[in-house]
XYZ file of C-alpha atoms in Angstrom:
714
model
C 76.399 78.602 90.057
C 72.968 78.992 91.637
C 74.602 80.242 94.829
C 76.463 82.879 92.840
C 73.264 83.972 91.067
C 71.371 84.200 94.365
C 74.187 86.266 95.856
C 74.206 88.628 92.873
C 70.424 88.933 93.051
C 70.551 89.725 96.774
C 73.245 92.336 96.165
C 71.203 93.928 93.369
C 68.098 94.053 95.589
C 70.074 95.687 98.401
C 71.630 98.200 96.016
C 68.256 99.151 94.497
C 66.501 99.596 97.849
C 69.392 101.484 99.418
C 69.577 103.661 96.304
C 65.908 104.624 96.676
C 66.493 105.449 100.348
C 69.462 107.676 99.488
C 67.481 109.438 96.752
C 64.839 110.493 99.288
C 67.546 111.772 101.632
C 69.254 113.656 98.795
C 66.307 115.901 97.993
C 66.292 118.250 101.042
C 70.106 118.296 101.178
C 70.479 119.299 97.519
C 67.746 121.917 97.838
C 69.177 123.353 101.068
C 72.696 123.643 99.608
C 71.287 125.336 96.486
C 69.642 127.920 98.751
C 72.961 128.398 100.569
C 74.753 129.041 97.257
C 72.022 131.456 96.174
C 70.752 129.476 93.162
C 67.528 127.719 92.147
C 66.820 124.348 93.892
C 66.893 122.553 90.527
C 70.555 123.588 90.105
C 71.359 121.621 93.277
C 69.166 118.686 92.271
C 70.705 118.485 88.800
C 74.152 118.491 90.403
C 73.165 115.645 92.744
C 71.850 113.664 89.761
C 74.786 114.202 87.373
C 77.661 114.054 89.856
C 76.052 111.099 91.623
C 75.458 109.164 88.386
C 78.935 109.662 86.865
C 80.946 109.054 90.040
C 78.876 105.972 90.884
C 79.416 104.537 87.405
C 83.097 105.425 86.934
C 84.483 106.432 90.343
C 86.975 104.634 92.513
C 84.672 103.763 95.428
C 81.527 101.679 94.761
C 78.852 102.467 97.329
C 79.976 106.065 97.899
C 77.350 108.736 97.144
C 78.222 112.115 95.632
C 76.183 115.260 95.092
C 75.866 118.942 95.984
C 77.441 119.602 99.392
C 77.453 122.358 101.966
C 81.244 122.597 102.030
C 81.206 123.660 98.369
C 78.023 125.746 98.651
C 79.461 128.156 101.230
C 82.338 129.016 98.854
C 79.910 129.508 95.957
C 77.932 132.221 97.791
C 80.583 134.866 97.162
C 81.176 133.657 93.590
C 77.487 133.932 92.631
C 77.099 137.296 94.376
C 80.166 138.830 92.693
C 79.178 137.311 89.349
C 75.683 138.835 89.532
C 77.249 142.245 90.164
C 79.143 141.974 86.857
C 75.958 141.787 84.790
C 72.785 143.784 84.411
C 69.988 143.423 86.949
C 68.057 140.222 86.326
C 70.681 138.873 83.922
C 71.751 136.298 86.556
C 75.416 136.334 85.442
C 76.484 134.792 88.760
C 74.876 131.511 87.725
C 76.875 131.364 84.489
C 80.111 132.225 86.255
C 79.274 129.396 88.684
C 78.852 126.915 85.826
C 82.168 127.966 84.231
C 83.931 127.722 87.587
C 82.564 124.205 88.130
C 83.928 123.201 84.702
C 87.392 124.537 85.612
C 87.137 122.874 89.030
C 86.489 119.549 87.301
C 89.473 120.027 84.976
C 91.747 120.634 87.975
C 90.427 117.516 89.701
C 91.054 115.439 86.573
C 94.653 116.703 86.473
C 95.095 115.603 90.087
C 93.850 112.159 89.125
C 95.939 112.012 85.941
C 99.108 112.781 87.889
C 98.099 110.201 90.525
C 98.187 112.723 93.370
C 95.185 111.142 95.077
C 97.488 108.599 96.706
C 98.722 111.299 99.094
C 95.503 110.914 101.065
C 97.340 108.005 102.724
C 99.481 110.591 104.509
C 96.502 111.856 106.503
C 97.081 110.740 110.135
C 94.410 108.793 112.012
C 93.756 111.573 114.593
C 92.981 113.907 111.669
C 90.633 111.289 110.225
C 88.836 110.895 113.555
C 88.613 114.667 113.953
C 87.216 114.948 110.434
C 84.546 112.323 111.134
C 83.543 113.903 114.446
C 83.509 117.404 112.968
C 81.346 116.357 110.035
C 78.946 114.534 112.369
C 78.527 117.757 114.340
C 78.100 119.795 111.133
C 75.399 117.390 109.896
C 73.653 117.600 113.265
C 73.750 121.411 113.303
C 72.501 121.588 109.707
C 69.422 119.572 110.687
C 68.506 122.025 113.439
C 67.508 124.513 110.747
C 64.669 122.143 109.872
C 63.121 122.991 113.253
C 62.395 126.507 111.996
C 59.450 127.848 110.032
C 58.725 131.116 108.266
C 56.408 133.465 110.197
C 55.645 136.897 108.699
C 58.625 136.583 106.369
C 61.054 135.659 109.128
C 62.401 132.266 110.210
C 61.452 131.336 113.760
C 61.868 128.209 115.877
C 58.940 125.826 115.948
C 56.928 126.085 119.151
C 54.046 124.367 120.861
C 52.140 121.621 119.060
C 54.191 121.866 115.822
C 57.443 121.395 117.725
C 56.095 118.413 119.674
C 54.744 116.859 116.480
C 58.093 117.368 114.744
C 60.014 115.855 117.676
C 57.600 112.939 117.877
C 57.988 112.050 114.187
C 61.783 112.430 114.383
C 61.836 110.135 117.429
C 59.561 107.613 115.673
C 61.875 107.579 112.622
C 64.895 107.003 114.814
C 63.122 104.272 116.796
C 62.149 102.395 113.626
C 65.722 102.621 112.331
C 67.074 101.366 115.660
C 64.690 98.490 116.387
C 63.726 97.242 112.889
C 67.121 95.625 112.101
C 66.761 93.550 115.272
C 63.492 92.090 113.912
C 63.721 92.253 110.109
C 66.801 92.817 107.970
C 65.638 92.296 104.402
C 64.689 95.927 103.749
C 66.675 99.108 104.544
C 65.492 100.476 107.859
C 65.846 104.076 106.655
C 63.502 103.473 103.698
C 60.928 101.733 105.905
C 61.127 104.556 108.448
C 60.575 107.218 105.769
C 57.632 105.326 104.286
C 55.979 104.625 107.671
C 56.344 108.192 108.953
C 55.195 109.620 105.592
C 52.182 107.322 105.649
C 51.252 108.445 109.175
C 51.648 112.131 108.334
C 49.630 111.902 105.104
C 47.066 109.403 106.441
C 46.239 111.448 109.536
C 46.576 114.805 107.748
C 49.187 116.055 110.211
C 50.187 119.706 109.912
C 53.926 119.213 109.580
C 56.686 120.667 107.460
C 57.218 118.709 104.234
C 59.770 118.751 101.451
C 57.431 120.910 99.388
C 56.796 123.458 102.153
C 60.536 123.582 102.914
C 61.288 124.471 99.274
C 58.553 127.120 99.076
C 59.668 128.724 102.364
C 63.139 129.042 100.876
C 61.800 130.845 97.817
C 61.618 127.898 95.435
C 58.671 126.628 93.460
C 59.199 122.889 93.877
C 61.348 120.142 92.493
C 59.393 119.541 89.301
C 61.450 120.097 86.169
C 62.718 118.664 82.896
C 65.967 117.104 81.802
C 69.152 119.159 82.287
C 70.004 121.164 79.164
C 73.329 122.197 77.671
C 74.177 125.688 78.899
C 75.234 127.353 75.662
C 74.760 130.734 77.334
C 78.005 130.176 79.280
C 79.982 130.642 76.080
C 77.784 133.455 74.785
C 77.624 135.667 77.861
C 81.018 135.215 79.546
C 84.115 136.652 77.830
C 86.983 134.156 77.748
C 89.698 136.582 78.855
C 92.559 136.710 81.336
C 90.343 138.818 83.625
C 87.699 136.074 83.687
C 90.317 133.469 84.563
C 91.669 135.666 87.367
C 88.135 135.915 88.754
C 87.076 132.257 88.600
C 90.539 130.657 88.981
C 90.918 131.058 92.774
C 87.359 129.824 93.344
C 87.965 126.802 91.100
C 91.154 125.868 92.939
C 89.498 126.189 96.365
C 86.430 124.213 95.269
C 88.595 121.504 93.668
C 90.659 121.175 96.840
C 87.628 121.042 99.153
C 85.851 118.562 96.885
C 88.825 116.224 96.649
C 89.672 116.377 100.347
C 86.068 115.645 101.383
C 85.739 112.890 98.778
C 89.025 111.161 99.550
C 88.405 111.336 103.294
C 84.923 109.886 102.756
C 86.466 107.213 100.514
C 88.771 106.232 103.380
C 85.823 106.053 105.768
C 83.790 103.872 103.382
C 86.877 101.661 102.949
C 86.897 101.107 106.708
C 83.156 100.456 106.897
C 83.186 97.936 104.064
C 86.674 96.517 104.737
C 87.520 96.964 101.071
C 89.821 99.361 99.245
C 88.867 102.016 96.707
C 91.018 103.837 94.151
C 91.694 107.447 95.099
C 93.127 108.408 91.695
C 90.163 106.931 89.830
C 87.825 108.843 92.128
C 89.652 112.106 91.322
C 89.270 111.460 87.582
C 85.592 110.525 87.859
C 84.746 113.445 90.109
C 86.552 115.859 87.797
C 84.732 114.503 84.748
C 81.417 114.643 86.596
C 81.907 118.289 87.525
C 82.823 119.229 83.946
C 79.607 117.606 82.679
C 77.594 119.135 85.531
C 78.885 122.625 84.777
C 78.056 122.233 81.076
C 74.498 121.051 81.872
C 73.549 123.561 84.565
C 74.503 121.990 87.890
C 76.362 123.515 90.830
C 78.960 120.748 91.040
C 79.553 118.431 93.934
C 81.661 115.863 95.716
C 81.238 112.899 98.043
C 78.543 113.224 100.728
C 79.495 111.492 103.947
C 75.950 111.404 105.372
C 74.312 109.891 102.299
C 77.256 107.507 101.825
C 76.772 106.158 105.333
C 73.008 105.827 104.772
C 73.781 103.810 101.650
C 76.303 101.532 103.379
C 74.097 101.004 106.445
C 71.156 100.216 104.154
C 73.099 97.453 102.425
C 74.331 99.340 99.356
C 77.790 98.152 98.340
C 77.974 98.209 94.567
C 77.917 100.864 91.854
C 74.247 100.065 91.237
C 73.232 101.706 94.524
C 74.631 105.093 93.525
C 73.314 104.793 89.972
C 69.804 103.958 91.276
C 69.937 106.911 93.700
C 70.864 109.307 90.877
C 68.261 107.941 88.444
C 65.575 107.877 91.135
C 66.323 111.528 91.886
C 65.856 112.333 88.200
C 62.561 110.403 88.202
C 61.412 112.454 91.194
C 62.155 115.642 89.247
C 60.445 114.467 86.065
C 57.452 112.435 87.281
C 57.047 112.249 91.059
C 57.675 115.748 92.313
C 54.212 116.065 93.846
C 54.572 112.816 95.787
C 58.100 113.506 97.051
C 57.101 117.004 98.170
C 54.642 115.384 100.626
C 57.390 113.537 102.514
C 57.627 115.045 106.012
C 60.916 116.749 106.789
C 60.811 115.089 110.234
C 61.367 111.659 108.625
C 64.485 112.873 106.793
C 65.780 114.677 109.887
C 65.375 111.472 111.906
C 67.383 109.565 109.300
C 70.159 112.184 109.388
C 70.216 112.143 113.209
C 70.812 108.383 113.062
C 73.586 109.068 110.545
C 75.141 111.483 113.045
C 75.009 108.855 115.797
C 76.560 106.255 113.497
C 79.187 108.645 112.119
C 80.559 110.194 115.295
C 83.575 108.295 116.619
C 82.320 107.843 120.168
C 85.406 105.767 120.919
C 87.451 108.963 120.690
C 86.186 109.958 124.165
C 87.415 106.654 125.575
C 90.884 106.890 124.057
C 91.584 110.594 124.596
C 93.462 109.963 127.842
C 95.274 106.947 126.386
C 96.765 108.447 123.224
C 99.653 110.977 123.158
C 98.629 114.493 124.151
C 99.648 115.810 120.716
C 97.276 113.376 118.976
C 94.440 114.342 121.306
C 94.999 118.036 120.552
C 95.020 117.331 116.806
C 91.792 115.304 117.049
C 89.945 117.996 119.021
C 91.343 120.828 116.872
C 90.283 119.224 113.582
C 86.793 118.583 114.963
C 86.467 122.208 116.100
C 87.902 123.700 112.902
C 85.561 121.589 110.760
C 82.600 123.110 112.601
C 83.881 126.699 112.819
C 85.497 127.036 109.381
C 85.379 124.271 106.793
C 86.708 120.823 106.024
C 89.684 121.903 103.892
C 91.055 124.269 106.534
C 90.493 121.692 109.283
C 92.247 118.857 107.457
C 95.171 121.008 106.312
C 95.617 122.384 109.823
C 95.498 118.847 111.241
C 98.106 117.609 108.765
C 100.404 120.559 109.523
C 100.039 120.046 113.273
C 100.740 116.316 112.963
C 103.734 116.978 110.703
C 105.216 119.470 113.169
C 104.741 117.047 116.047
C 106.380 114.271 114.022
C 109.278 116.556 113.074
C 109.801 117.568 116.706
C 109.729 113.983 117.963
C 111.980 112.749 115.143
C 114.454 115.569 115.772
C 114.910 114.324 119.337
C 115.670 110.782 118.139
C 118.932 111.553 116.310
C 121.808 109.719 118.016
C 125.543 109.212 117.389
C 127.436 106.215 118.717
C 131.210 106.740 118.663
C 134.152 104.345 118.604
C 137.751 104.111 117.353
C 139.046 101.658 114.765
C 142.379 99.888 115.157
C 144.036 102.359 112.760
C 142.888 105.312 114.898
C 139.953 106.346 112.689
C 137.045 107.739 114.689
C 133.641 106.411 113.613
C 130.317 108.149 114.230
C 127.395 105.720 113.783
C 124.287 107.839 113.202
C 120.872 106.621 114.349
C 117.612 108.333 113.429
C 116.561 110.492 110.459
C 118.628 113.513 109.453
C 116.344 116.309 108.238
C 115.692 120.002 108.861
C 114.429 119.366 112.376
C 117.402 117.275 113.532
C 120.260 119.200 111.855
C 121.125 121.230 114.957
C 121.267 118.139 117.193
C 123.288 116.314 114.493
C 125.920 119.071 114.309
C 126.344 119.052 118.078
C 127.511 115.412 118.000
C 130.901 116.181 116.373
C 134.171 117.373 117.907
C 136.027 118.615 114.840
C 139.047 120.029 116.673
C 139.374 117.099 119.040
C 138.827 114.356 116.454
C 141.769 112.415 114.935
C 143.007 112.949 111.376
C 140.590 110.417 109.880
C 136.869 110.391 110.641
C 134.010 108.274 109.315
C 130.272 108.929 109.512
C 128.234 105.763 109.090
C 124.615 106.213 107.962
C 123.633 102.531 107.876
C 120.992 103.194 110.596
C 120.018 106.644 109.344
C 118.716 108.402 106.269
C 119.365 111.822 104.790
C 115.874 113.192 104.172
C 116.041 116.705 102.727
C 118.159 119.614 101.480
C 118.809 120.893 105.010
C 120.406 117.544 105.836
C 122.522 117.635 102.665
C 123.652 121.158 103.498
C 124.607 120.051 107.013
C 126.715 117.200 105.605
C 128.377 119.470 103.063
C 129.258 122.017 105.761
C 130.653 119.235 107.941
C 132.893 118.024 105.115
C 134.117 121.594 104.618
C 134.886 122.058 108.303
C 136.846 118.807 108.594
C 138.817 119.570 105.440
C 139.534 123.112 106.669
C 140.938 121.497 109.835
C 143.198 119.343 107.641
C 141.268 116.160 108.414
C 139.716 113.564 106.161
C 136.023 112.819 106.508
C 134.520 109.725 104.912
C 130.758 109.224 104.695
C 129.618 105.613 104.480
C 126.390 103.778 103.704
C 124.516 106.698 102.175
C 121.732 105.548 99.858
C 122.450 105.945 96.149
C 119.822 108.682 95.908
C 121.402 110.604 98.783
C 124.838 110.236 97.232
C 123.603 111.723 93.961
C 121.915 114.601 95.748
C 124.988 115.282 97.831
C 127.190 115.342 94.769
C 124.877 117.955 93.278
C 124.632 119.958 96.491
C 128.382 120.036 97.261
C 130.592 121.739 94.640
C 133.794 119.916 95.653
C 132.127 116.538 95.984
C 130.341 117.166 92.714
C 133.597 118.019 90.934
C 135.222 114.934 92.437
C 132.361 112.863 91.051
C 132.722 114.521 87.643
C 136.428 113.711 87.689
C 135.672 110.033 88.298
C 133.214 110.023 85.373
C 135.856 111.671 83.155
C 138.405 108.989 84.067
C 135.863 106.306 83.187
C 135.333 107.977 79.809
C 139.108 107.953 79.268
C 139.242 104.217 79.846
C 139.971 103.726 83.555
C 137.971 100.700 84.641
C 139.441 99.599 87.995
C 136.727 100.063 90.610
C 139.236 100.276 93.450
C 141.186 103.032 91.662
C 138.053 105.025 90.799
C 136.666 104.682 94.306
C 139.958 105.853 95.830
C 140.142 108.941 93.588
C 136.494 109.704 94.358
C 137.257 109.772 98.088
C 140.394 111.933 98.089
C 140.166 115.737 98.462
C 142.753 116.615 95.776
C 142.427 120.338 96.494
C 144.294 119.755 99.778
C 147.332 118.406 97.885
C 147.962 121.546 95.817
C 148.604 125.232 96.406
C 145.458 127.119 97.415
C 145.813 129.419 94.378
C 144.921 126.422 92.170
C 142.147 125.086 94.435
C 139.367 126.125 92.053
C 140.883 123.901 89.344
C 141.901 120.997 91.593
C 139.467 118.505 90.031
C 140.359 119.200 86.437
C 142.413 116.518 84.733
C 145.578 118.602 84.753
C 148.991 118.636 86.515
C 149.888 121.593 88.756
C 153.193 122.916 90.122
C 154.020 122.175 93.772
C 157.026 122.918 95.992
C 160.692 122.414 94.978
C 159.996 122.755 91.248
C 157.983 119.517 91.148
C 154.427 118.827 89.946
C 151.366 116.867 91.023
C 150.492 114.517 88.158
C 147.213 114.833 86.340
C 144.562 112.470 87.818
C 144.416 110.327 84.672
C 148.137 109.572 84.924
C 147.822 108.647 88.600
C 144.813 106.432 87.853
C 146.518 104.860 84.838
C 149.690 103.970 86.745
C 147.658 102.655 89.696
C 145.603 100.469 87.364
C 148.747 99.144 85.616
C 150.116 97.989 88.971
C 147.222 95.488 89.220
C 147.633 95.229 93.004
C 145.012 94.214 95.537
C 144.269 95.183 99.127
C 147.058 94.060 101.474
C 149.819 94.086 98.821
C 153.067 95.958 99.460
C 153.816 98.792 97.049
C 156.788 101.142 96.797
C 155.979 104.666 95.607
C 159.136 106.273 94.194
C 158.912 110.071 94.180
C 156.372 110.940 96.877
C 155.927 114.497 95.604
C 152.590 115.874 96.748
C 151.590 112.487 98.201
C 148.542 112.183 95.939
C 149.686 108.934 94.293
C 150.528 107.401 97.662
C 147.128 108.497 99.042
C 145.322 106.800 96.137
C 147.210 103.568 96.778
C 146.490 103.802 100.509
C 142.739 104.239 99.837
C 142.940 101.109 97.673
C 143.940 99.176 100.796
C 147.574 98.766 99.780
C 150.509 98.858 102.259
C 152.359 101.886 100.942
C 156.073 102.684 101.291
C 157.087 106.014 99.766
C 160.465 107.655 99.138
C 161.212 111.293 98.258
C 164.529 112.908 97.270
C 163.610 116.596 97.862
C 163.936 117.410 101.593
C 161.647 120.442 101.455
C 158.943 118.463 99.694
C 159.444 115.425 101.949
C 158.898 117.475 105.129
C 155.838 119.270 103.745
C 154.154 116.096 102.445
C 154.875 114.093 105.601
C 153.123 116.751 107.713
C 150.188 116.846 105.307
C 149.839 113.066 105.347
C 149.767 113.075 109.147
C 147.024 115.731 109.167
C 144.952 113.707 106.705
C 145.426 110.523 108.705
C 147.561 108.621 106.192
C 149.925 106.428 108.199
C 152.018 104.807 105.456
C 155.835 104.608 105.758
C 157.733 107.578 104.267
C 161.495 107.871 103.754
C 163.787 110.675 102.663
C 166.249 109.196 100.214
C 167.336 108.274 96.695
C 164.525 106.812 94.602
C 166.976 105.044 92.288
C 167.994 102.836 95.204
C 164.465 102.062 96.345
C 163.845 100.821 99.891
C 165.715 97.501 100.257
C 164.978 97.264 103.987
C 161.246 96.828 103.207
C 161.631 94.691 100.059
C 160.335 92.640 98.365
C 157.322 94.520 96.921
C 154.263 93.344 95.028
C 154.458 96.503 92.988
C 156.656 99.550 92.446
C 155.422 102.754 90.837
C 157.781 105.537 89.777
C 156.150 108.975 89.454
C 159.057 110.771 87.743
C 160.804 110.268 84.392
C 163.903 108.017 84.588
C 166.504 107.887 81.782
C 166.850 104.143 82.398
C 165.373 101.353 84.508
C 167.148 101.305 87.916
C 168.458 97.807 88.631
C 167.838 98.066 92.434
C 164.128 98.559 91.797
C 163.942 95.424 89.670
C 165.769 93.450 92.353
C 163.264 94.596 95.018
C 160.290 93.169 93.092
C 158.668 89.910 94.204
C 158.240 87.201 91.585
C 155.011 88.138 89.853
C 155.400 91.753 90.925
C 155.145 94.741 88.564
C 157.305 97.820 88.073
C 155.476 100.748 86.447
C 157.939 103.407 85.311
C 158.096 106.191 82.711
C 161.417 105.882 80.858
C 163.022 108.531 78.650
C 164.474 112.053 78.636
C 162.034 114.812 77.632
C 159.196 112.466 76.627
C 158.840 109.141 78.401
C 157.358 105.794 77.435
C 155.227 104.225 80.192
C 156.723 100.781 80.744
C 155.415 97.861 82.808
C 157.899 95.188 83.782
C 156.520 91.954 85.246
C 159.016 89.763 87.085
C 158.692 86.065 86.329
C 159.391 83.271 88.826
C 162.728 82.573 87.151
C 163.800 86.222 87.414
C 163.133 87.116 83.787
C 161.275 90.384 83.002
C 158.314 90.678 80.631
C 158.074 94.239 79.375
C 155.163 96.205 77.856
C 154.873 99.853 76.740
C 151.824 102.101 77.044
C 152.030 105.447 75.216
C 153.970 108.660 75.770
C 153.946 110.833 78.890
C 155.801 113.845 80.276
C 157.153 113.694 83.850
C 159.629 115.785 85.816
C 162.989 113.956 85.964
C 163.677 111.393 88.674
C 166.504 112.904 90.749
C 169.488 110.789 91.688
C 171.816 111.347 94.664
C 175.143 111.644 92.861
C 177.008 111.670 96.172
C 175.409 108.465 97.481
């Protein structure tokens, strides 16, 4: 227990001290970014206080510091300028438009968090992350160079002579303290000690150096002294809530929300790595959005995570929420009670701290690995670093993600493979390896030899995945081409999701799927029957003039005055047979061949007999084209096929006036004869042959079939 208390006490001490250090470093940053945006320094300081306090208390990454940032400030310049132009001179309408925009920005960020979109930060590749870190380190370094300027006769000029040497000396002293102190004493944050020591030297010896106060006054401000933030009722009084207002602030709000979230979530990832813990990106989005809404309502310029101050906090020992809360409250105390004291802190001390942040932030290892990683990753890393410096973080990260995605697509497209082999029954199998998506569609299509392939083809996706609509379209077109060539294409091992999408994308496959669902609704329950009907392209078994209606549950006329039975009837008779894969079944009345095809797809050994010569010849040719190799005979269905008997099942697909005795004799014991019996309207009868030769008969409803023709001369 005592150990736990001591640990908590040590953590609290570290958080408090690191929070004070961060608060000192926040002052010039918040002021500088307020100047960039064209607003009063207090607007930046209030933003640092409110955003920092709320995100530290409720955000998804303890130890991360948020406040006014340069990435947001550069976008706000145009907003404030255009807003001022909309009001009278001195009315300062740009400031109120800024507050309203920050409120809308916060609402957008909260929506991102509510819909849990923050998780997509995981998709940012490591080269982009390294480029981001390096680019921000350079940006922080360049931003500190402005501190080496002073105002002379109303113009900013570089420090020269004694002032420059004094500035460089104090910066170097700050950096030296931060570098060597941890080697000797680790109980206090080195950045805080460095700031205090350098401030003491500058004040004690009366050195003529730039301070926080002089920096603010040179920028046109009056200091950091102020009161508590107040509710900005003027936003609602001065700005008309119209469509025109939304069109003006909307684009700015979206851009600011995107930049803020990208910078914050990238910083969250970096802090995760530094602390070897994991934050919540969605919670951070919600907290940041709420913080910006409050900040806009109380007169702040909004903000997001600050990578420099976050690293100062982590390096100073700050790990918990208390560190950020202390930093925010300390900043408020500076504004309310200690403005005079804080304004005496030499800028050189803060610049030295930020230079050490730059050294600690830059991924120096990237130089070592540049020649060891793929060229594409090296280009992405360098490009993101450069774009971060030249443009801004959002553009750099988005460009890096796009570049990485294109490289991935190109490399993945080259990995698509097809291994080919023949089954014993002559079916050609294409085993696909690698992802099928828009980038690999062309290579995928080149793998197939539609004209040279046999009548039955399978595509096996067990080692592949269909990734997008382009892939679905490629599959659909392939099915169409094989069917147009009179060949049967079967697609195996698609994921359930891909199967559903393909059914939606392909009209014929979709109708086939709808037909299966209709049969289920009508009471067909045999999985083997339903699966067989779902695989068969029924439109190839009927005249092309009826193709549009092929998957309706209706019969259609075919050659020689015969019909193709409605799918329900075919399914019902197949289910009544109660046969299993490997059983022998006699199909009496081949007709279009649809019934025989269903039985064949069920794994049954099919023997089929047809009385009409014209129909027999046509169907035999069609079956060969589709790759169905079952035995077909031209002959009298009443006589059956005694040379192949006995059969496990016999199905008659035409109406018989009586039950032919030869068919009964050709049944195995336990076998079933399914036959419609009657003249104009038939009763569906099922006869089961017992071991002693007796027949058990059942009837199942009324049906209408064409008559079963008998060879009267035979």
